[in-house]
mmCIF file of C-alpha atoms in Angstrom:
data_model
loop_
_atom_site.group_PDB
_atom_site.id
_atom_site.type_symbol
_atom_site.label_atom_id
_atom_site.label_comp_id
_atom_site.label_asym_id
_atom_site.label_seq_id
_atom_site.Cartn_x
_atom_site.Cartn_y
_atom_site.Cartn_z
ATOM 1 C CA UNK A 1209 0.000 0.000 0.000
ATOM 2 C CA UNK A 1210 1.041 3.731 -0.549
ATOM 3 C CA UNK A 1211 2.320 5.719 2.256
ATOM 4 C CA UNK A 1212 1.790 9.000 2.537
ATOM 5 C CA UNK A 1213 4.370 11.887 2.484
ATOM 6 C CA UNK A 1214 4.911 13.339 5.658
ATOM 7 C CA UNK A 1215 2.959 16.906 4.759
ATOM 8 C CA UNK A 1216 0.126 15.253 3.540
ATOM 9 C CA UNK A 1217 -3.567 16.086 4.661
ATOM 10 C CA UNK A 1218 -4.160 12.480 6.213
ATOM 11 C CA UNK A 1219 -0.730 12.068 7.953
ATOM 12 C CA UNK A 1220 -1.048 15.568 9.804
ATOM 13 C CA UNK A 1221 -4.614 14.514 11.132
ATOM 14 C CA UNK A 1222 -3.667 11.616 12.394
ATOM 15 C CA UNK A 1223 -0.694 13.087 14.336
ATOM 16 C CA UNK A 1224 -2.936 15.156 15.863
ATOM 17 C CA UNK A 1225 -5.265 12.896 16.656
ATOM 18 C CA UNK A 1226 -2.608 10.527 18.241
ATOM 19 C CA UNK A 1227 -1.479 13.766 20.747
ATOM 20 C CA UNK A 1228 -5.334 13.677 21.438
ATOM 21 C CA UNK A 1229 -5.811 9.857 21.965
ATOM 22 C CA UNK A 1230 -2.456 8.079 22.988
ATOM 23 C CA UNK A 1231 -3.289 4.706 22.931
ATOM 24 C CA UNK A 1232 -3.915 2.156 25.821
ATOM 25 C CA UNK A 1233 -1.367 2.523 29.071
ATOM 26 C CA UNK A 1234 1.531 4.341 28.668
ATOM 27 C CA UNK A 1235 4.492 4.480 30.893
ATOM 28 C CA UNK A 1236 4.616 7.137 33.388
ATOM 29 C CA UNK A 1237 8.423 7.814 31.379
ATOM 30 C CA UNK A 1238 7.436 7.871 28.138
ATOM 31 C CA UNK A 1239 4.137 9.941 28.600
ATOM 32 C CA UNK A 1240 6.539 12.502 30.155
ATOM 33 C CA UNK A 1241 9.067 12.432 27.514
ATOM 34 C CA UNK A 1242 6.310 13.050 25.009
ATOM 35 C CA UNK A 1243 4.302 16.154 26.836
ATOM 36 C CA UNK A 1244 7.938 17.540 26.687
ATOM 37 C CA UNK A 1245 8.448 17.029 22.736
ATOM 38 C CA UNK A 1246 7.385 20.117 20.910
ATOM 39 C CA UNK A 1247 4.732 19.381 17.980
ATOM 40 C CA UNK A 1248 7.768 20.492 15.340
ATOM 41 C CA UNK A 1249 10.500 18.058 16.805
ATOM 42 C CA UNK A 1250 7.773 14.683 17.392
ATOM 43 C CA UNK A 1251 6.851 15.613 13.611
ATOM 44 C CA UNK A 1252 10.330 15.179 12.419
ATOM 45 C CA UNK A 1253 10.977 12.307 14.238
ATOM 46 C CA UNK A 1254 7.729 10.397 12.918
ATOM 47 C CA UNK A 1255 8.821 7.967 10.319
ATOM 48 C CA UNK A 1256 12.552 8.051 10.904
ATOM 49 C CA UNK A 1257 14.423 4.454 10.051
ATOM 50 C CA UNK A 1258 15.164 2.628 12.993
ATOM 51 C CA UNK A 1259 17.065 -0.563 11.425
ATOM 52 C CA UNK A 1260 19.930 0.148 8.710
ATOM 53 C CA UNK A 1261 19.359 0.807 5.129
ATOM 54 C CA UNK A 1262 17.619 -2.267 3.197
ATOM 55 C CA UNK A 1263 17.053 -3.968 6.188
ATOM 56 C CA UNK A 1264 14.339 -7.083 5.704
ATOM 57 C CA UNK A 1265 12.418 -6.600 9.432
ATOM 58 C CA UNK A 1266 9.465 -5.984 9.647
ATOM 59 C CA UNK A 1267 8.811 -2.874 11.530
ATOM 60 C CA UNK A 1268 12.167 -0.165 10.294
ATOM 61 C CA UNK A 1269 10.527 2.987 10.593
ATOM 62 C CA UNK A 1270 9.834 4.670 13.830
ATOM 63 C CA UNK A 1271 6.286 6.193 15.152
ATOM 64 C CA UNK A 1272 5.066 7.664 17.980
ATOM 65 C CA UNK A 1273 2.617 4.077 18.778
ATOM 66 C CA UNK A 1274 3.220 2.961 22.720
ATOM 67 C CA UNK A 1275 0.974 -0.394 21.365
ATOM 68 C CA UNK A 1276 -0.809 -2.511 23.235
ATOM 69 C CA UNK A 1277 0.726 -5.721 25.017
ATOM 70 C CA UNK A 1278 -0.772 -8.884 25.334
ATOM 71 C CA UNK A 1279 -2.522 -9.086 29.159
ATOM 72 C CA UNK A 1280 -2.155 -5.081 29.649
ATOM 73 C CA UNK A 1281 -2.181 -4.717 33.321
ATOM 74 C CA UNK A 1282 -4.192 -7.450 34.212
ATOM 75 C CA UNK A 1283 -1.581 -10.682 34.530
ATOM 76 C CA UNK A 1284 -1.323 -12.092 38.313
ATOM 77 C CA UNK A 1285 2.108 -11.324 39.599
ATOM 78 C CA UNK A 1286 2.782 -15.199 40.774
ATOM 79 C CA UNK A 1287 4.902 -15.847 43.882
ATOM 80 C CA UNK A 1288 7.799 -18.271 42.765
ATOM 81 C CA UNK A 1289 6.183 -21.205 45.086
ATOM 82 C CA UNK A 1290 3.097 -20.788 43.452
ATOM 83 C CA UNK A 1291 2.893 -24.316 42.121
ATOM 84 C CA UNK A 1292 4.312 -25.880 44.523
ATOM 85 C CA UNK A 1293 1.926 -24.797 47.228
ATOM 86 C CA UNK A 1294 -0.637 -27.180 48.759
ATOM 87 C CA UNK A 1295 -3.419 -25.661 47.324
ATOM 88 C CA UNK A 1296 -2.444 -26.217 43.804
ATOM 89 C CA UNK A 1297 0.019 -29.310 43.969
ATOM 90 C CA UNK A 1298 -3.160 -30.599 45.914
ATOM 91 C CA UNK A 1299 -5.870 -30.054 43.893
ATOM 92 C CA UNK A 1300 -3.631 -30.580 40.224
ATOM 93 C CA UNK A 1301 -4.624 -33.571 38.387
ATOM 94 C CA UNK A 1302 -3.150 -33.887 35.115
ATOM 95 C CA UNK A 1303 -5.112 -33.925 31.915
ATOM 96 C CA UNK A 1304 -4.618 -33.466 28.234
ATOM 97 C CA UNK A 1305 -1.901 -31.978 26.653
ATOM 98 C CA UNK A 1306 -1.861 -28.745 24.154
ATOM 99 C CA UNK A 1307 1.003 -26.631 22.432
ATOM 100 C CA UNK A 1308 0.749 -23.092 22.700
ATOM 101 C CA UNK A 1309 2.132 -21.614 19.209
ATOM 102 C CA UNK A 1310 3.307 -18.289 17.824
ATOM 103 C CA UNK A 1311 2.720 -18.686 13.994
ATOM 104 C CA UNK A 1312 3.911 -16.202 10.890
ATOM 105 C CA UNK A 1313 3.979 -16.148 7.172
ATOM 106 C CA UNK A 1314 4.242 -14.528 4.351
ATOM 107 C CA UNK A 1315 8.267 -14.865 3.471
ATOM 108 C CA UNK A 1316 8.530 -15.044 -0.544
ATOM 109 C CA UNK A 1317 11.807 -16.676 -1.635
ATOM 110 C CA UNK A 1318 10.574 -16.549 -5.077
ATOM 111 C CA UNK A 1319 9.564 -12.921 -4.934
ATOM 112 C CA UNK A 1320 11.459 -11.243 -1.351
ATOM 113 C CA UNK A 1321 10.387 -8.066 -2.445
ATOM 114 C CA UNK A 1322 6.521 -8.692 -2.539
ATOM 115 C CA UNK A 1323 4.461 -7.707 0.080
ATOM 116 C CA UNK A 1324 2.344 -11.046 1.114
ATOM 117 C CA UNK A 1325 1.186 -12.724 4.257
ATOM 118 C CA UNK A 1326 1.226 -11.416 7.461
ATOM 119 C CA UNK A 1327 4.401 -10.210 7.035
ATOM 120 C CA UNK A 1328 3.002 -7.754 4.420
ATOM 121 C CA UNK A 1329 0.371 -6.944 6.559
ATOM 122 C CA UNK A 1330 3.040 -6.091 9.466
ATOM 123 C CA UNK A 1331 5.475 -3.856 7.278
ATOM 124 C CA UNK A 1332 2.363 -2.174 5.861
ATOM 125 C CA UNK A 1333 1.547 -0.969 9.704
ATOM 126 C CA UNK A 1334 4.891 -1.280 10.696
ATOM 127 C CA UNK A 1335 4.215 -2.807 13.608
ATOM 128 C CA UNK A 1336 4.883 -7.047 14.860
ATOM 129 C CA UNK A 1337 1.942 -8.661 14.437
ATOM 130 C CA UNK A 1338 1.954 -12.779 15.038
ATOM 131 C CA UNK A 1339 -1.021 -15.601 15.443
ATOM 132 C CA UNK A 1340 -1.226 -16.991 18.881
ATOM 133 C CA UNK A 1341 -3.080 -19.901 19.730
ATOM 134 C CA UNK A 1342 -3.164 -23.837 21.186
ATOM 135 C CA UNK A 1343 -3.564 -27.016 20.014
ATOM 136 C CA UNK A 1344 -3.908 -30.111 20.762
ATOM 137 C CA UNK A 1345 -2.353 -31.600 18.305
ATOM 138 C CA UNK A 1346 0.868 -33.609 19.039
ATOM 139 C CA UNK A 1347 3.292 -31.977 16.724
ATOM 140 C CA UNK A 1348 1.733 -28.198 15.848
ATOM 141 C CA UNK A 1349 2.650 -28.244 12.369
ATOM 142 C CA UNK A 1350 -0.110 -30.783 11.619
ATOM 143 C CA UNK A 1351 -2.431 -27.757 13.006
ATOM 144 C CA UNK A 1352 -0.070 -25.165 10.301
ATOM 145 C CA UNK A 1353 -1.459 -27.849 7.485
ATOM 146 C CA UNK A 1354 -5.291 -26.984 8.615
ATOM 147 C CA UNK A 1355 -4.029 -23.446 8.412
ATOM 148 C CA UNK A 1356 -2.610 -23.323 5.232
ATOM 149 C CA UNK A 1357 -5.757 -25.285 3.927
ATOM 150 C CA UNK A 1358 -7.789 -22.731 4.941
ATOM 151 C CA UNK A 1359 -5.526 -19.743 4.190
ATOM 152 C CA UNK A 1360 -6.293 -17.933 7.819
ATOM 153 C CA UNK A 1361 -6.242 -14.546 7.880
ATOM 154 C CA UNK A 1362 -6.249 -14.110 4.006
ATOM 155 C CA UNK A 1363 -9.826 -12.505 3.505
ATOM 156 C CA UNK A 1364 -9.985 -8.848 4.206
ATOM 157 C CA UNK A 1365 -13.252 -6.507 3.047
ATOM 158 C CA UNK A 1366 -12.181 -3.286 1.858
ATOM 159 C CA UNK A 1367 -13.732 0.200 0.399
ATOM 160 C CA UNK A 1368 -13.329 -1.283 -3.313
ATOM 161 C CA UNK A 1369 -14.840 -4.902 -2.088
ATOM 162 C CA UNK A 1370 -13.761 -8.161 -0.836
ATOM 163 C CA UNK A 1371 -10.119 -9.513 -0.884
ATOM 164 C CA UNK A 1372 -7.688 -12.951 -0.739
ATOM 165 C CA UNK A 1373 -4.059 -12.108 0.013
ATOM 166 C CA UNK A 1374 -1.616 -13.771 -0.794
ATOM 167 C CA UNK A 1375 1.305 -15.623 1.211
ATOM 168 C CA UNK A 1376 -0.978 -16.953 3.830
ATOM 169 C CA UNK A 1377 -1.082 -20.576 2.825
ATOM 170 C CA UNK A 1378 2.234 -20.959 4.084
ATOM 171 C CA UNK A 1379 2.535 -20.667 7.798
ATOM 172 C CA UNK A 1380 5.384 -21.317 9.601
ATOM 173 C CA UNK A 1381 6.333 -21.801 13.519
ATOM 174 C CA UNK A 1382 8.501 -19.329 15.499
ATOM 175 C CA UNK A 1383 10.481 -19.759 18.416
ATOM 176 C CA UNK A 1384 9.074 -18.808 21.425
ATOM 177 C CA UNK A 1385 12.135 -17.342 24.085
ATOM 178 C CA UNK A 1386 11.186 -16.219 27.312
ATOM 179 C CA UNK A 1387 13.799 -14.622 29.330
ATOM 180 C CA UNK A 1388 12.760 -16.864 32.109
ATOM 181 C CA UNK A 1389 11.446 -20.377 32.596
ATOM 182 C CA UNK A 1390 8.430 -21.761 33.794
ATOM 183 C CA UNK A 1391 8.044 -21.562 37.881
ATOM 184 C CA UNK A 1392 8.780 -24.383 39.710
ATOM 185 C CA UNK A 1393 6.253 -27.361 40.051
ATOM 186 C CA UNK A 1394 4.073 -25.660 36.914
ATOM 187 C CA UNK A 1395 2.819 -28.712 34.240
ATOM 188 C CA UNK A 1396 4.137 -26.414 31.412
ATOM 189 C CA UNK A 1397 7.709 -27.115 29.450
ATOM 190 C CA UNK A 1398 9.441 -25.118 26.806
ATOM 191 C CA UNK A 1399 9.595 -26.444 23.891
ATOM 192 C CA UNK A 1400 11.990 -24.023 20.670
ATOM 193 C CA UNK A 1401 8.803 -23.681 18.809
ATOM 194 C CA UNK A 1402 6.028 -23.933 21.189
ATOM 195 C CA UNK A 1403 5.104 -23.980 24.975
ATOM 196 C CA UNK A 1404 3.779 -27.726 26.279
ATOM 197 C CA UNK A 1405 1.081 -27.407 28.513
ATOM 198 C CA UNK A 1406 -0.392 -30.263 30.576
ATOM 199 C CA UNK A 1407 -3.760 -28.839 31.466
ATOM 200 C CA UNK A 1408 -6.087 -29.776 34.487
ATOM 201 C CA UNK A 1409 -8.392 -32.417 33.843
ATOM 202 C CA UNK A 1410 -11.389 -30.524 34.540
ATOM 203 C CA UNK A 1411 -10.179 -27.718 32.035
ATOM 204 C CA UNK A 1412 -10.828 -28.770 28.051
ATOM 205 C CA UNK A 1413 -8.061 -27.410 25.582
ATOM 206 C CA UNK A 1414 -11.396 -25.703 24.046
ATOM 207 C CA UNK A 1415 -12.074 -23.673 27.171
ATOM 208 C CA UNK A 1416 -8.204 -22.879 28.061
ATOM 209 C CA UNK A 1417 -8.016 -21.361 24.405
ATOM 210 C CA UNK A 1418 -10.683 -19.469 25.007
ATOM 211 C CA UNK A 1419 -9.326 -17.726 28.170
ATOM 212 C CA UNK A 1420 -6.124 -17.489 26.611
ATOM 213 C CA UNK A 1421 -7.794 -15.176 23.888
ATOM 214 C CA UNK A 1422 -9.807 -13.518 26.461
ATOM 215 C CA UNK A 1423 -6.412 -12.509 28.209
ATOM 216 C CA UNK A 1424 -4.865 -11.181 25.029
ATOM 217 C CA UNK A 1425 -7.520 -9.377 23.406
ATOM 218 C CA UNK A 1426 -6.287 -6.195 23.838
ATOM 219 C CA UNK A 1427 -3.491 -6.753 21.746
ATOM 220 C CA UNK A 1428 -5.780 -8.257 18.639
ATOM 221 C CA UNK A 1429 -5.043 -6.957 15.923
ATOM 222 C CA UNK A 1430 -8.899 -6.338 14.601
ATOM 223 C CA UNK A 1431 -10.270 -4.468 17.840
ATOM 224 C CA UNK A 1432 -6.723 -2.888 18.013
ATOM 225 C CA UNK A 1433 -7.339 -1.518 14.891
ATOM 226 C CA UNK A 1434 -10.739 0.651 15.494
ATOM 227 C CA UNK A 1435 -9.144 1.475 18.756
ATOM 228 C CA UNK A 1436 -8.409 4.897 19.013
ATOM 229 C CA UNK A 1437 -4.688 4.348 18.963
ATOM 230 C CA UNK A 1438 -5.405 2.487 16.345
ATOM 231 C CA UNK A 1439 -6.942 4.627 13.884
ATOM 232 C CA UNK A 1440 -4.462 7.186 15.173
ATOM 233 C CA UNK A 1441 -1.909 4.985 14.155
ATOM 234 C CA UNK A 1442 -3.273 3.998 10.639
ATOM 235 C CA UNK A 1443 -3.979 7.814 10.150
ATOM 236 C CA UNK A 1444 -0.684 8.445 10.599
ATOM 237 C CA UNK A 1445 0.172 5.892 7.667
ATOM 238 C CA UNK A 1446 -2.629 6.922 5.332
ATOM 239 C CA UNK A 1447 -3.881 3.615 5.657
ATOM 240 C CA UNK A 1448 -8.243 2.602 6.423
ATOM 241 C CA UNK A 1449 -8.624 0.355 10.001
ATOM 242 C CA UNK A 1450 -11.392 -1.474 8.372
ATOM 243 C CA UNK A 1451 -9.891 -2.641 5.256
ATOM 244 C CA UNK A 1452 -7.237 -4.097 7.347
ATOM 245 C CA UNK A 1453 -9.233 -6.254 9.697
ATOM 246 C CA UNK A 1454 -8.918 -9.846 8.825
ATOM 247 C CA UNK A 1455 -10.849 -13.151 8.304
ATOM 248 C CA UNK A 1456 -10.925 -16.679 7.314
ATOM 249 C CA UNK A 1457 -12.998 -17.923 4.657
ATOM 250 C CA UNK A 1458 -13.697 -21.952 5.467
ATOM 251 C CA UNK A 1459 -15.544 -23.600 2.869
ATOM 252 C CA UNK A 1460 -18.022 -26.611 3.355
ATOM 253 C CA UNK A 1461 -18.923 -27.884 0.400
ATOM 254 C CA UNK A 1462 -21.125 -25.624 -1.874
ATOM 255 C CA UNK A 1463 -21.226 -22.963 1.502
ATOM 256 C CA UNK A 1464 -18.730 -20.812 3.260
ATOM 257 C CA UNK A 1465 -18.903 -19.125 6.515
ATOM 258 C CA UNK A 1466 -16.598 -16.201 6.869
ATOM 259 C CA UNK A 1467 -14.725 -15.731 10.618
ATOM 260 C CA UNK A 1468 -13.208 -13.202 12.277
ATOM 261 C CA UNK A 1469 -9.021 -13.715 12.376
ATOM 262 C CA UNK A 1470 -9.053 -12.792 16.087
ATOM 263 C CA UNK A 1471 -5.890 -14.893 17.137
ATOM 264 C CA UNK A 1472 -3.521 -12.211 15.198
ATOM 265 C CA UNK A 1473 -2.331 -10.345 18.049
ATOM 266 C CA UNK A 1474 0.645 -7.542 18.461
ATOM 267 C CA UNK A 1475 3.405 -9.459 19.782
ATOM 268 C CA UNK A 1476 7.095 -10.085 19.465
ATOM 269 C CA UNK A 1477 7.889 -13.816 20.324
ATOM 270 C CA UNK A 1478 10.929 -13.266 21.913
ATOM 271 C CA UNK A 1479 11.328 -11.068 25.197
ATOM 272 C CA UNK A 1480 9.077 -8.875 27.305
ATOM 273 C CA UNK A 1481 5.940 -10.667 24.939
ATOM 274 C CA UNK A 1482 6.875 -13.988 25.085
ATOM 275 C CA UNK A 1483 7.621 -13.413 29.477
ATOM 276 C CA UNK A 1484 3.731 -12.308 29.232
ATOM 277 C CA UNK A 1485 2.569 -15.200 27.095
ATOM 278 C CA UNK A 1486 4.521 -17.582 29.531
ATOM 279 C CA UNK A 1487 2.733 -15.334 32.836
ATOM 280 C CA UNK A 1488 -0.633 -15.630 31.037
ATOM 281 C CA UNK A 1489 -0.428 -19.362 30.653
ATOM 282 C CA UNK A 1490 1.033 -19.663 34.218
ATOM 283 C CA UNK A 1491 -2.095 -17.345 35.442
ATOM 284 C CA UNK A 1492 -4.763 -19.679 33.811
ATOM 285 C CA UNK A 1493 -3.784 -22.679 35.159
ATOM 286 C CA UNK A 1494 -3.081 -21.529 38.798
ATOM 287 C CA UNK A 1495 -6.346 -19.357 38.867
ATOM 288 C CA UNK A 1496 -8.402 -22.848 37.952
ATOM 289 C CA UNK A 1497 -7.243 -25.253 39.661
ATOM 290 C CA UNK A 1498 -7.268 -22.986 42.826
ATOM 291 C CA UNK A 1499 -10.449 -22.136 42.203
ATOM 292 C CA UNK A 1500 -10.126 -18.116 42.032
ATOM 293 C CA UNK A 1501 -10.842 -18.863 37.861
ATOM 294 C CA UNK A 1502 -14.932 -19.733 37.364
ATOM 295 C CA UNK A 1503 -15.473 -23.209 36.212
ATOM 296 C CA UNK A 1504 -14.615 -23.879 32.985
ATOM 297 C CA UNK A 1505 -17.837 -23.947 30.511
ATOM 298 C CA UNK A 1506 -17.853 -27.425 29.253
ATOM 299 C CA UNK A 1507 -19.769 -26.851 26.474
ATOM 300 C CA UNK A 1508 -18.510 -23.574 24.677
ATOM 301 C CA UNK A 1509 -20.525 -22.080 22.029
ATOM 302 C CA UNK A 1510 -19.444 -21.751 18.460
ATOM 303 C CA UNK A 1511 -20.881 -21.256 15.286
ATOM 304 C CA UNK A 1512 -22.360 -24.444 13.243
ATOM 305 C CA UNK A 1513 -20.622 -25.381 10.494
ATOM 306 C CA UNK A 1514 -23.824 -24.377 8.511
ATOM 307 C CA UNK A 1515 -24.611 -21.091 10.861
ATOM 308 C CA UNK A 1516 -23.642 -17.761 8.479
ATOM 309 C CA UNK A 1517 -23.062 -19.391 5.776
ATOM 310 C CA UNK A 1518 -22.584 -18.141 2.344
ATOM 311 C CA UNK A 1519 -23.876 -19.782 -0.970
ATOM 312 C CA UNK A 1520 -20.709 -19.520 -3.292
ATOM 313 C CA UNK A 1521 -22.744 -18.329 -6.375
ATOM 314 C CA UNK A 1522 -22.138 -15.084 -4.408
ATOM 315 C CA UNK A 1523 -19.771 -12.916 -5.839
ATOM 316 C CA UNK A 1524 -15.813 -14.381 -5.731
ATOM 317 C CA UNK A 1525 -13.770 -12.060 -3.502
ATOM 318 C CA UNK A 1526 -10.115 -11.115 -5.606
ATOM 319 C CA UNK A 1527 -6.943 -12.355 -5.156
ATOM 320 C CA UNK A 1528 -4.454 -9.359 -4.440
ATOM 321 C CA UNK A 1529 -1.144 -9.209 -2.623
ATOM 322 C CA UNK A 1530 -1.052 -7.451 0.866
#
């Protein structure tokens, strides 16, 4: 997608509505530094290269986006004995196994220079954006296969109408590096491209994924986008929230039903992200089995496979790269 120039109409509103609407919490240091930035010397700074001349990240340009992080304020701070107090190591008994995953895509070899996958969609907003989710499959990339079947995350509605991007049938695993490990006595091991989790009996891998979205959703990428800081942020790149929100189209036979991509999340898997991920997992479990968590639904609710569905003699959306 075009960028605009810095003095352009759309850029200069969204700087000003980002010194109106900072997004989410910001750190007591940074909100100070910024109050102290004239308009004139933040404006020249918007945009600048962070990483060295033809660098291939992701994010190389710098804005003035404090984003969201996964769990926001609301992760337990865990004593180090929390799993190996009586009241958990008590009450624990061990049930099925699931891999927590951090998933990208979108590297061309054929064509490095082409904007697809998620990767495309992360250098277009500059900022990391990954899919986070479980499974309980033995070895995750069997769940990548389902994935890349289904090309999550390709379909996107825009102004001009409905879109497929391309790179997204090609997901891959990324390592996941904490700075720390799990605590002591915790049923959860760290694996180089996922996090092993034994969960409670009582707790189904359908309900623990559930919480575990329910814990990151402030870092989705689709709500995050309508935010405030979001828009702010997009404003600031000349780009439109809503024709950046994402969705998988899963087709059953002659009908389709069309899904919100809600596990793409703002996230670095290495680091202060992939400490929150590990807290957040650690949080679940200890909160149910001690009972402070309510009791896991055992029967979740989730659309049919023939709820919203769409007839494909509809109109085909386009394939397009991102």
């Amino acid at each position: 997608m075009k960028r605009l120039k810095t003095d352009e109409p759309r850029e200069i509103e969204g700087r000003k509505l980002w010194e109106k609407n900072p997004q989410g919490p910001v750190h007591d240091q940074k909100q100070r530094k910024l109050k102290t930035m004239s308009t004139e010397k933040t404006s020249g700074r918007i945009g600048r290269p962070i990483q060295p001349a033809h660098s291939a990240a992701a994010v190389t340009k710098w804005y003035p986006t404090d984003w969201e992080h996964i769990g926001g304020d609301d992760i337990a701070a865990l004593p180090a004995d929390a799993f190996s107090q009586s009241r958990f190591a008590e009450a624990y008994q061990a049930g099925y196994r699931v891999n927590v995953y951090v998933g990208a895509c979108g590297q061309s070899y054929a064509n490095p220079g082409v904007r697809t996958g998620l990767l495309g969609v992360a250098r277009d907003l500059q900022l990391p954006i990954y899919k986070v989710s479980s499974t309980q499959c033995a070895d995750p990339r069997d769940r990548l296969r389902a994935m890349n079947a289904d090309r999550y995350g390709s379909y996107r509605v825009t102004a001009s109408g409905p879109i497929n991007d391309l790179g997204f049938n090609a997901w891959m695993l990324q390592q996941i590096l904490p700075t720390r490990a799990p605590k002591a006595g915790a049923p959860i091991e760290l694996q180089p491209r996922a996090i092993s989790v034994v969960l409670p009996h009582d707790l189904p891998a359908r309900a623990f994924d559930k919480r575990l979205h329910v814990t990151m959703q402030n870092a989705s990428l689709n709500g995050w986008l309508v935010s405030p800081a979001g828009t702010a942020h997009c404003a600031l790149l000349g780009l439109a929230p809503k024709d950046l929100q994402r969705a998988t189209v899963y087709r059953f036979g002659r009908a389709t039903r069309i899904s919100p991509a809600d596990e793409l999340y703002l996230f670095r898997p290495r680091g202060e992200d992939a400490d929150r991920l590990l807290a957040i997992i650690e949080q679940i479990l200890f909160e149910h089995v001690t009972g402070i968590a309510p009791a896991a639904c055992q029967s979740w609710a989730s659309p049919s496979q023939h709820a919203l569905r769409h007839q494909t003699k509809s109109a085909s959306p386009q394939t397009a790269v991102a």
